[in-house]
Every structure is written in C-alpha cells, then in structure tokens.
Amino acid sequence: MHSIQLSVWVVTLLVAVALIFDFMNGFHDAANSIATVVSTGVLKPYQAVAFASIFNVIAYFVFHLKVATAVGKGTIDPGIIDHYIVFGALVGAIGWNIVTWYYGIPSSSSHALIGGLVGSAIAKSGWHSLNVNGLIKTIAFIFLSPFLGFVFGSLFMLVVSWIFFRMRPSRVDRYFRRFQLVSASLYSLGHGGNDAQKTIGIIWMLLIATGASTITDSAPPTWVIAGCYMSMGLGTLFGGWRIVRTMGQRITRLKPVGGFCAETGGAVILFIASWLGIPVSTTHTITGAIVGVGATQKFSAVRWGIASNIIWAWIFTIPASAMFSAGSWWLGRKFL
C-alpha cells in the first residue's frame, strides 16, 4: 500500500513539475508571440499577453498531436523512461529557462526540454539510449527553423513592399496596424500548437512508464492535453518582459508592416511543422523572421552582434540543459 501511495505521490508531483515547465515555456516564450506587436505599438503589453494567451489555448481545438508523439517516442529509447528520467529532464529544462530569462536571451524552451531528456538518458543508460535519427532531425532544425524564418520573413517583406510601394507610408502603417492583429493571432496559435504538445508528450511518457497509460493508447488523456494548453496560456499571460525587449527592439526596429511580415512568415513555418509533427523552436523561427525583415529593409538595420550572441545561446541550449538535467537526475535518484 505504501509503495502504491508513494508511486501516486511521485506521479502527481512530476505532473505538477511538467505543468510548471509548461507555464515557464509560455512565460519564457511569450516574446515569440507578442514582441513584434508590442514593439510596433499595435497593442499595449497587457493587451498583447491576453491576446496571445487566448490563441495559445485555442490551438487545443486546431492541431493534432503529432508533435507530442515525436517528443514522447522520438528522442530517447522509450524502454529506459522512468520517473527519474522525467524529473531530470523537466528540472534541467526549467533551470536553463530561468538562466536565459534572467539574462534576456531568447533561447528555445523546446530544445531545453530535448536537452533535458538527453542528459537524463545518458546519465542513466549511456549514449546508446539516444534515438539518433530523432535527435538529428531536432538538431537540424536548430539551423533550419531560423533560416526558414529568415527566408519567409524576407519574402513576405519583399512582396508587401512591392504591392504597397505607391501607397503613402502613413496609410501603409494604418493598414498594417490592423493586419498585425491577424498575424499575431496566427503566430500565437502556431506557438501554442507546437510548444504545448511537447509537455503533453513528456507527461504521456511519464504515464506510460508508470503504467497509468499504455503505449497502445492512441492519445494521452484529455485532462493532460487541456492542462498543458491552459498552463502555457497562463504562462504567456504573465509574459517574460526581459526577452520581449530583446526580440522587439534590440535586434532591429520594427514597424507594423515589418511585424506583420515576421509573424506571418513564422506562423506559416509553425503550421507546417505542427502538421508534419516536427517539434521546432518557435524562438528560433520568429528570431530568424525578424532578422530577415530587418535585413530586407537595410542590412545595417540588424544589430548583428546581438543576433550572434543569440545564436551562441541556441548552440549551447541542448548541452547546457543536458548538464542541468544529468545533475537533476542524480538528485532525483537520491530524494524521490
């Protein structure tokens, strides 16, 4: 009886930690959805976070759970997963998110979670426990998602500039202040659809490992899905303002037309990735799109020094969160 009670207690604790990570994901990555719409003055900060959080939650009704399946089964060997692995992965990812939030660095919560799984798996079973094919796809998108964001942001900016080049700047600004509400809603929808599913995948892994669910189940329980989308929406509602300033103003100065192009280009990529079941970084995608918009207008408009610092943070995210996670796995073994 005691062991059953302990097991239920541990599972409940880990589900709570997973939802805290999901909240931190929304809090940390709020900048992805709102930085452009705040920096262009289209919405006030409190309006923007409420707007984005609503669409994070609406994503529950739009996207299938392909990304959740990819995270749950495509990163490490499912056979080694236990509550220590999940604890280490979540605590490692949360630790790295706190560090990058403190310094205002827009790193990827998604890759922090992937790094957390990698660190815990290696600590428990060594390198052979990794799903190499799944990790190669994830690592490839560290570079592909900002590149695609850059390309799509640039293309949208070029097309819009060509269509509206005869129109007075003041009129263009007036139109795109409205259009940006549409693009921001689409990006927030894509953000919720891709990122909330990563935590769904983690909790699903935990439930399968503890026998509360089975690997043959077609989907995780409804309460897991709803809880993760709600937690992400709440995190976005509280917004990480340090990162908003970096994304919205320090990389390049945006006008409503540039914000629209960056958000629309990023949203297209997130919708495609979620449809294909690829867990991409929403941070990398929107940062690449913002840089693409800035470079299209004027190459020197982009603060390349700040952009290069962000790229270094992206490169270090998986190994750094893996180290955090390996230490957390060891602590979990001692105290859980």
PDB file of N, CA, C and O in Angstrom, residues 89-138:
ATOM      1  N   ALA A  89      14.768  15.631 -16.729  1.00  0.00           N
ATOM      2  CA  ALA A  89      14.543  16.401 -17.956  1.00  0.00           C
ATOM      3  C   ALA A  89      13.822  17.704 -17.659  1.00  0.00           C
ATOM      4  O   ALA A  89      14.208  18.777 -18.152  1.00  0.00           O
ATOM      5  N   LEU A  90      12.772  17.629 -16.838  1.00  0.00           N
ATOM      6  CA  LEU A  90      11.973  18.824 -16.553  1.00  0.00           C
ATOM      7  C   LEU A  90      12.747  19.838 -15.723  1.00  0.00           C
ATOM      8  O   LEU A  90      12.746  21.038 -16.030  1.00  0.00           O
ATOM      9  N   VAL A  91      13.416  19.389 -14.678  1.00  0.00           N
ATOM     10  CA  VAL A  91      14.155  20.315 -13.814  1.00  0.00           C
ATOM     11  C   VAL A  91      15.329  20.931 -14.573  1.00  0.00           C
ATOM     12  O   VAL A  91      15.617  22.130 -14.441  1.00  0.00           O
ATOM     13  N   GLY A  92      16.003  20.132 -15.410  1.00  0.00           N
ATOM     14  CA  GLY A  92      17.091  20.673 -16.223  1.00  0.00           C
ATOM     15  C   GLY A  92      16.612  21.739 -17.183  1.00  0.00           C
ATOM     16  O   GLY A  92      17.248  22.791 -17.340  1.00  0.00           O
ATOM     17  N   ALA A  93      15.466  21.488 -17.841  1.00  0.00           N
ATOM     18  CA  ALA A  93      14.921  22.461 -18.786  1.00  0.00           C
ATOM     19  C   ALA A  93      14.470  23.728 -18.072  1.00  0.00           C
ATOM     20  O   ALA A  93      14.703  24.846 -18.553  1.00  0.00           O
ATOM     21  N   ILE A  94      13.819  23.572 -16.911  1.00  0.00           N
ATOM     22  CA  ILE A  94      13.378  24.743 -16.149  1.00  0.00           C
ATOM     23  C   ILE A  94      14.578  25.568 -15.707  1.00  0.00           C
ATOM     24  O   ILE A  94      14.570  26.808 -15.800  1.00  0.00           O
ATOM     25  N   GLY A  95      15.641  24.902 -15.240  1.00  0.00           N
ATOM     26  CA  GLY A  95      16.845  25.618 -14.800  1.00  0.00           C
ATOM     27  C   GLY A  95      17.454  26.456 -15.905  1.00  0.00           C
ATOM     28  O   GLY A  95      17.804  27.630 -15.697  1.00  0.00           O
ATOM     29  N   TRP A  96      17.576  25.878 -17.102  1.00  0.00           N
ATOM     30  CA  TRP A  96      18.157  26.623 -18.228  1.00  0.00           C
ATOM     31  C   TRP A  96      17.243  27.772 -18.650  1.00  0.00           C
ATOM     32  O   TRP A  96      17.713  28.868 -18.982  1.00  0.00           O
ATOM     33  N   ASN A  97      15.931  27.555 -18.617  1.00  0.00           N
ATOM     34  CA  ASN A  97      14.999  28.635 -18.951  1.00  0.00           C
ATOM     35  C   ASN A  97      15.126  29.811 -17.989  1.00  0.00           C
ATOM     36  O   ASN A  97      15.038  30.973 -18.396  1.00  0.00           O
ATOM     37  N   ILE A  98      15.311  29.512 -16.708  1.00  0.00           N
ATOM     38  CA  ILE A  98      15.458  30.585 -15.721  1.00  0.00           C
ATOM     39  C   ILE A  98      16.729  31.395 -15.997  1.00  0.00           C
ATOM     40  O   ILE A  98      16.728  32.629 -15.950  1.00  0.00           O
ATOM     41  N   VAL A  99      17.823  30.710 -16.306  1.00  0.00           N
ATOM     42  CA  VAL A  99      19.092  31.394 -16.588  1.00  0.00           C
ATOM     43  C   VAL A  99      18.942  32.310 -17.804  1.00  0.00           C
ATOM     44  O   VAL A  99      19.329  33.486 -17.774  1.00  0.00           O
ATOM     45  N   THR A 100      18.373  31.781 -18.886  1.00  0.00           N
ATOM     46  CA  THR A 100      18.270  32.585 -20.116  1.00  0.00           C
ATOM     47  C   THR A 100      17.240  33.706 -19.966  1.00  0.00           C
ATOM     48  O   THR A 100      17.411  34.780 -20.546  1.00  0.00           O
ATOM     49  N   TRP A 101      16.172  33.459 -19.192  1.00  0.00           N
ATOM     50  CA  TRP A 101      15.212  34.544 -18.931  1.00  0.00           C
ATOM     51  C   TRP A 101      15.888  35.674 -18.160  1.00  0.00           C
ATOM     52  O   TRP A 101      15.695  36.858 -18.479  1.00  0.00           O
ATOM     53  N   TYR A 102      16.695  35.332 -17.160  1.00  0.00           N
ATOM     54  CA  TYR A 102      17.337  36.342 -16.326  1.00  0.00           C
ATOM     55  C   TYR A 102      18.220  37.267 -17.171  1.00  0.00           C
ATOM     56  O   TYR A 102      18.265  38.479 -16.952  1.00  0.00           O
ATOM     57  N   TYR A 103      18.925  36.685 -18.143  1.00  0.00           N
ATOM     58  CA  TYR A 103      19.811  37.488 -18.989  1.00  0.00           C
ATOM     59  C   TYR A 103      19.116  38.003 -20.252  1.00  0.00           C
ATOM     60  O   TYR A 103      19.775  38.623 -21.103  1.00  0.00           O
ATOM     61  N   GLY A 104      17.808  37.754 -20.376  1.00  0.00           N
ATOM     62  CA  GLY A 104      17.062  38.282 -21.517  1.00  0.00           C
ATOM     63  C   GLY A 104      17.446  37.649 -22.843  1.00  0.00           C
ATOM     64  O   GLY A 104      17.365  38.286 -23.887  1.00  0.00           O
ATOM     65  N   ILE A 105      17.849  36.369 -22.804  1.00  0.00           N
ATOM     66  CA  ILE A 105      18.291  35.678 -24.022  1.00  0.00           C
ATOM     67  C   ILE A 105      17.133  34.836 -24.562  1.00  0.00           C
ATOM     68  O   ILE A 105      16.624  33.958 -23.860  1.00  0.00           O
ATOM     69  N   PRO A 106      16.696  35.060 -25.799  1.00  0.00           N
ATOM     70  CA  PRO A 106      15.596  34.272 -26.358  1.00  0.00           C
ATOM     71  C   PRO A 106      16.045  32.894 -26.822  1.00  0.00           C
ATOM     72  O   PRO A 106      16.190  32.626 -28.007  1.00  0.00           O
ATOM     73  N   SER A 107      16.296  32.004 -25.859  1.00  0.00           N
ATOM     74  CA  SER A 107      16.669  30.632 -26.191  1.00  0.00           C
ATOM     75  C   SER A 107      15.412  29.792 -26.359  1.00  0.00           C
ATOM     76  O   SER A 107      14.298  30.260 -26.130  1.00  0.00           O
ATOM     77  N   SER A 108      15.582  28.549 -26.729  1.00  0.00           N
ATOM     78  CA  SER A 108      14.445  27.686 -27.046  1.00  0.00           C
ATOM     79  C   SER A 108      14.063  26.806 -25.863  1.00  0.00           C
ATOM     80  O   SER A 108      14.856  25.974 -25.417  1.00  0.00           O
ATOM     81  N   SER A 109      12.839  26.960 -25.370  1.00  0.00           N
ATOM     82  CA  SER A 109      12.322  26.056 -24.339  1.00  0.00           C
ATOM     83  C   SER A 109      12.206  24.632 -24.878  1.00  0.00           C
ATOM     84  O   SER A 109      12.408  23.659 -24.145  1.00  0.00           O
ATOM     85  N   SER A 110      11.891  24.515 -26.156  1.00  0.00           N
ATOM     86  CA  SER A 110      11.764  23.196 -26.771  1.00  0.00           C
ATOM     87  C   SER A 110      13.082  22.450 -26.729  1.00  0.00           C
ATOM     88  O   SER A 110      13.151  21.283 -26.345  1.00  0.00           O
ATOM     89  N   HIS A 111      14.149  23.128 -27.121  1.00  0.00           N
ATOM     90  CA  HIS A 111      15.448  22.472 -27.132  1.00  0.00           C
ATOM     91  C   HIS A 111      15.986  22.265 -25.728  1.00  0.00           C
ATOM     92  O   HIS A 111      16.758  21.330 -25.486  1.00  0.00           O
ATOM     93  N   ALA A 112      15.581  23.120 -24.782  1.00  0.00           N
ATOM     94  CA  ALA A 112      15.944  22.880 -23.380  1.00  0.00           C
ATOM     95  C   ALA A 112      15.321  21.569 -22.906  1.00  0.00           C
ATOM     96  O   ALA A 112      15.957  20.789 -22.178  1.00  0.00           O
ATOM     97  N   LEU A 113      14.088  21.306 -23.319  1.00  0.00           N
ATOM     98  CA  LEU A 113      13.422  20.059 -22.941  1.00  0.00           C
ATOM     99  C   LEU A 113      14.076  18.860 -23.613  1.00  0.00           C
ATOM    100  O   LEU A 113      14.291  17.819 -22.970  1.00  0.00           O
ATOM    101  N   ILE A 114      14.418  19.002 -24.888  1.00  0.00           N
ATOM    102  CA  ILE A 114      15.115  17.921 -25.597  1.00  0.00           C
ATOM    103  C   ILE A 114      16.457  17.650 -24.926  1.00  0.00           C
ATOM    104  O   ILE A 114      16.841  16.496 -24.685  1.00  0.00           O
ATOM    105  N   GLY A 115      17.196  18.729 -24.604  1.00  0.00           N
ATOM    106  CA  GLY A 115      18.471  18.570 -23.906  1.00  0.00           C
ATOM    107  C   GLY A 115      18.294  17.907 -22.556  1.00  0.00           C
ATOM    108  O   GLY A 115      19.124  17.087 -22.130  1.00  0.00           O
ATOM    109  N   GLY A 116      17.192  18.247 -21.867  1.00  0.00           N
ATOM    110  CA  GLY A 116      16.907  17.618 -20.583  1.00  0.00           C
ATOM    111  C   GLY A 116      16.712  16.115 -20.712  1.00  0.00           C
ATOM    112  O   GLY A 116      17.238  15.332 -19.909  1.00  0.00           O
ATOM    113  N   LEU A 117      15.973  15.699 -21.727  1.00  0.00           N
ATOM    114  CA  LEU A 117      15.787  14.265 -21.962  1.00  0.00           C
ATOM    115  C   LEU A 117      17.113  13.576 -22.281  1.00  0.00           C
ATOM    116  O   LEU A 117      17.393  12.483 -21.783  1.00  0.00           O
ATOM    117  N   VAL A 118      17.920  14.224 -23.100  1.00  0.00           N
ATOM    118  CA  VAL A 118      19.225  13.664 -23.478  1.00  0.00           C
ATOM    119  C   VAL A 118      20.115  13.497 -22.247  1.00  0.00           C
ATOM    120  O   VAL A 118      20.729  12.436 -22.040  1.00  0.00           O
ATOM    121  N   GLY A 119      20.207  14.530 -21.402  1.00  0.00           N
ATOM    122  CA  GLY A 119      21.063  14.462 -20.221  1.00  0.00           C
ATOM    123  C   GLY A 119      20.637  13.374 -19.261  1.00  0.00           C
ATOM    124  O   GLY A 119      21.476  12.613 -18.741  1.00  0.00           O
ATOM    125  N   SER A 120      19.332  13.264 -19.009  1.00  0.00           N
ATOM    126  CA  SER A 120      18.830  12.227 -18.106  1.00  0.00           C
ATOM    127  C   SER A 120      19.088  10.832 -18.668  1.00  0.00           C
ATOM    128  O   SER A 120      19.469   9.906 -17.944  1.00  0.00           O
ATOM    129  N   ALA A 121      18.843  10.671 -19.977  1.00  0.00           N
ATOM    130  CA  ALA A 121      19.023   9.359 -20.601  1.00  0.00           C
ATOM    131  C   ALA A 121      20.485   8.920 -20.551  1.00  0.00           C
ATOM    132  O   ALA A 121      20.790   7.760 -20.234  1.00  0.00           O
ATOM    133  N   ILE A 122      21.399   9.835 -20.852  1.00  0.00           N
ATOM    134  CA  ILE A 122      22.825   9.495 -20.812  1.00  0.00           C
ATOM    135  C   ILE A 122      23.259   9.180 -19.389  1.00  0.00           C
ATOM    136  O   ILE A 122      24.025   8.235 -19.140  1.00  0.00           O
ATOM    137  N   ALA A 123      22.774   9.969 -18.419  1.00  0.00           N
ATOM    138  CA  ALA A 123      23.130   9.732 -17.015  1.00  0.00           C
ATOM    139  C   ALA A 123      22.682   8.348 -16.565  1.00  0.00           C
ATOM    140  O   ALA A 123      23.375   7.679 -15.790  1.00  0.00           O
ATOM    141  N   LYS A 124      21.535   7.904 -17.058  1.00  0.00           N
ATOM    142  CA  LYS A 124      21.017   6.598 -16.633  1.00  0.00           C
ATOM    143  C   LYS A 124      21.624   5.434 -17.408  1.00  0.00           C
ATOM    144  O   LYS A 124      22.057   4.439 -16.821  1.00  0.00           O
ATOM    145  N   SER A 125      21.661   5.559 -18.754  1.00  0.00           N
ATOM    146  CA  SER A 125      21.965   4.377 -19.572  1.00  0.00           C
ATOM    147  C   SER A 125      23.067   4.571 -20.600  1.00  0.00           C
ATOM    148  O   SER A 125      23.340   3.659 -21.385  1.00  0.00           O
ATOM    149  N   GLY A 126      23.676   5.751 -20.649  1.00  0.00           N
ATOM    150  CA  GLY A 126      24.747   5.962 -21.615  1.00  0.00           C
ATOM    151  C   GLY A 126      24.245   6.442 -22.969  1.00  0.00           C
ATOM    152  O   GLY A 126      23.043   6.599 -23.191  1.00  0.00           O
ATOM    153  N   TRP A 127      25.190   6.639 -23.881  1.00  0.00           N
ATOM    154  CA  TRP A 127      24.889   7.244 -25.174  1.00  0.00           C
ATOM    155  C   TRP A 127      23.988   6.387 -26.054  1.00  0.00           C
ATOM    156  O   TRP A 127      23.254   6.905 -26.891  1.00  0.00           O
ATOM    157  N   HIS A 128      24.040   5.059 -25.875  1.00  0.00           N
ATOM    158  CA  HIS A 128      23.248   4.183 -26.746  1.00  0.00           C
ATOM    159  C   HIS A 128      21.747   4.316 -26.499  1.00  0.00           C
ATOM    160  O   HIS A 128      20.942   3.787 -27.276  1.00  0.00           O
ATOM    161  N   SER A 129      21.358   5.014 -25.439  1.00  0.00           N
ATOM    162  CA  SER A 129      19.938   5.183 -25.134  1.00  0.00           C
ATOM    163  C   SER A 129      19.282   6.280 -25.976  1.00  0.00           C
ATOM    164  O   SER A 129      18.071   6.479 -25.904  1.00  0.00           O
ATOM    165  N   LEU A 130      20.071   7.009 -26.753  1.00  0.00           N
ATOM    166  CA  LEU A 130      19.529   8.112 -27.548  1.00  0.00           C
ATOM    167  C   LEU A 130      18.968   7.608 -28.865  1.00  0.00           C
ATOM    168  O   LEU A 130      19.511   6.688 -29.486  1.00  0.00           O
ATOM    169  N   ASN A 131      17.878   8.218 -29.306  1.00  0.00           N
ATOM    170  CA  ASN A 131      17.314   7.951 -30.622  1.00  0.00           C
ATOM    171  C   ASN A 131      18.004   8.896 -31.612  1.00  0.00           C
ATOM    172  O   ASN A 131      17.621  10.061 -31.751  1.00  0.00           O
ATOM    173  N   VAL A 132      19.024   8.400 -32.263  1.00  0.00           N
ATOM    174  CA  VAL A 132      19.902   9.254 -33.072  1.00  0.00           C
ATOM    175  C   VAL A 132      19.133   9.915 -34.211  1.00  0.00           C
ATOM    176  O   VAL A 132      19.294  11.115 -34.477  1.00  0.00           O
ATOM    177  N   ASN A 133      18.282   9.156 -34.885  1.00  0.00           N
ATOM    178  CA  ASN A 133      17.547   9.726 -36.023  1.00  0.00           C
ATOM    179  C   ASN A 133      16.640  10.873 -35.585  1.00  0.00           C
ATOM    180  O   ASN A 133      16.573  11.913 -36.242  1.00  0.00           O
ATOM    181  N   GLY A 134      15.939  10.679 -34.472  1.00  0.00           N
ATOM    182  CA  GLY A 134      15.072  11.737 -33.971  1.00  0.00           C
ATOM    183  C   GLY A 134      15.853  12.965 -33.551  1.00  0.00           C
ATOM    184  O   GLY A 134      15.442  14.100 -33.810  1.00  0.00           O
ATOM    185  N   LEU A 135      17.003  12.757 -32.916  1.00  0.00           N
ATOM    186  CA  LEU A 135      17.820  13.882 -32.464  1.00  0.00           C
ATOM    187  C   LEU A 135      18.447  14.635 -33.635  1.00  0.00           C
ATOM    188  O   LEU A 135      18.569  15.860 -33.592  1.00  0.00           O
ATOM    189  N   ILE A 136      18.847  13.907 -34.672  1.00  0.00           N
ATOM    190  CA  ILE A 136      19.413  14.567 -35.857  1.00  0.00           C
ATOM    191  C   ILE A 136      18.388  15.510 -36.467  1.00  0.00           C
ATOM    192  O   ILE A 136      18.705  16.644 -36.857  1.00  0.00           O
ATOM    193  N   LYS A 137      17.125  15.059 -36.528  1.00  0.00           N
ATOM    194  CA  LYS A 137      16.064  15.915 -37.073  1.00  0.00           C
ATOM    195  C   LYS A 137      15.889  17.159 -36.214  1.00  0.00           C
ATOM    196  O   LYS A 137      15.767  18.273 -36.727  1.00  0.00           O
ATOM    197  N   THR A 138      15.908  16.985 -34.887  1.00  0.00           N
ATOM    198  CA  THR A 138      15.753  18.124 -33.974  1.00  0.00           C
ATOM    199  C   THR A 138      16.918  19.092 -34.105  1.00  0.00           C
ATOM    200  O   THR A 138      16.736  20.307 -34.186  1.00  0.00           O
TER     201      THR A 138
END
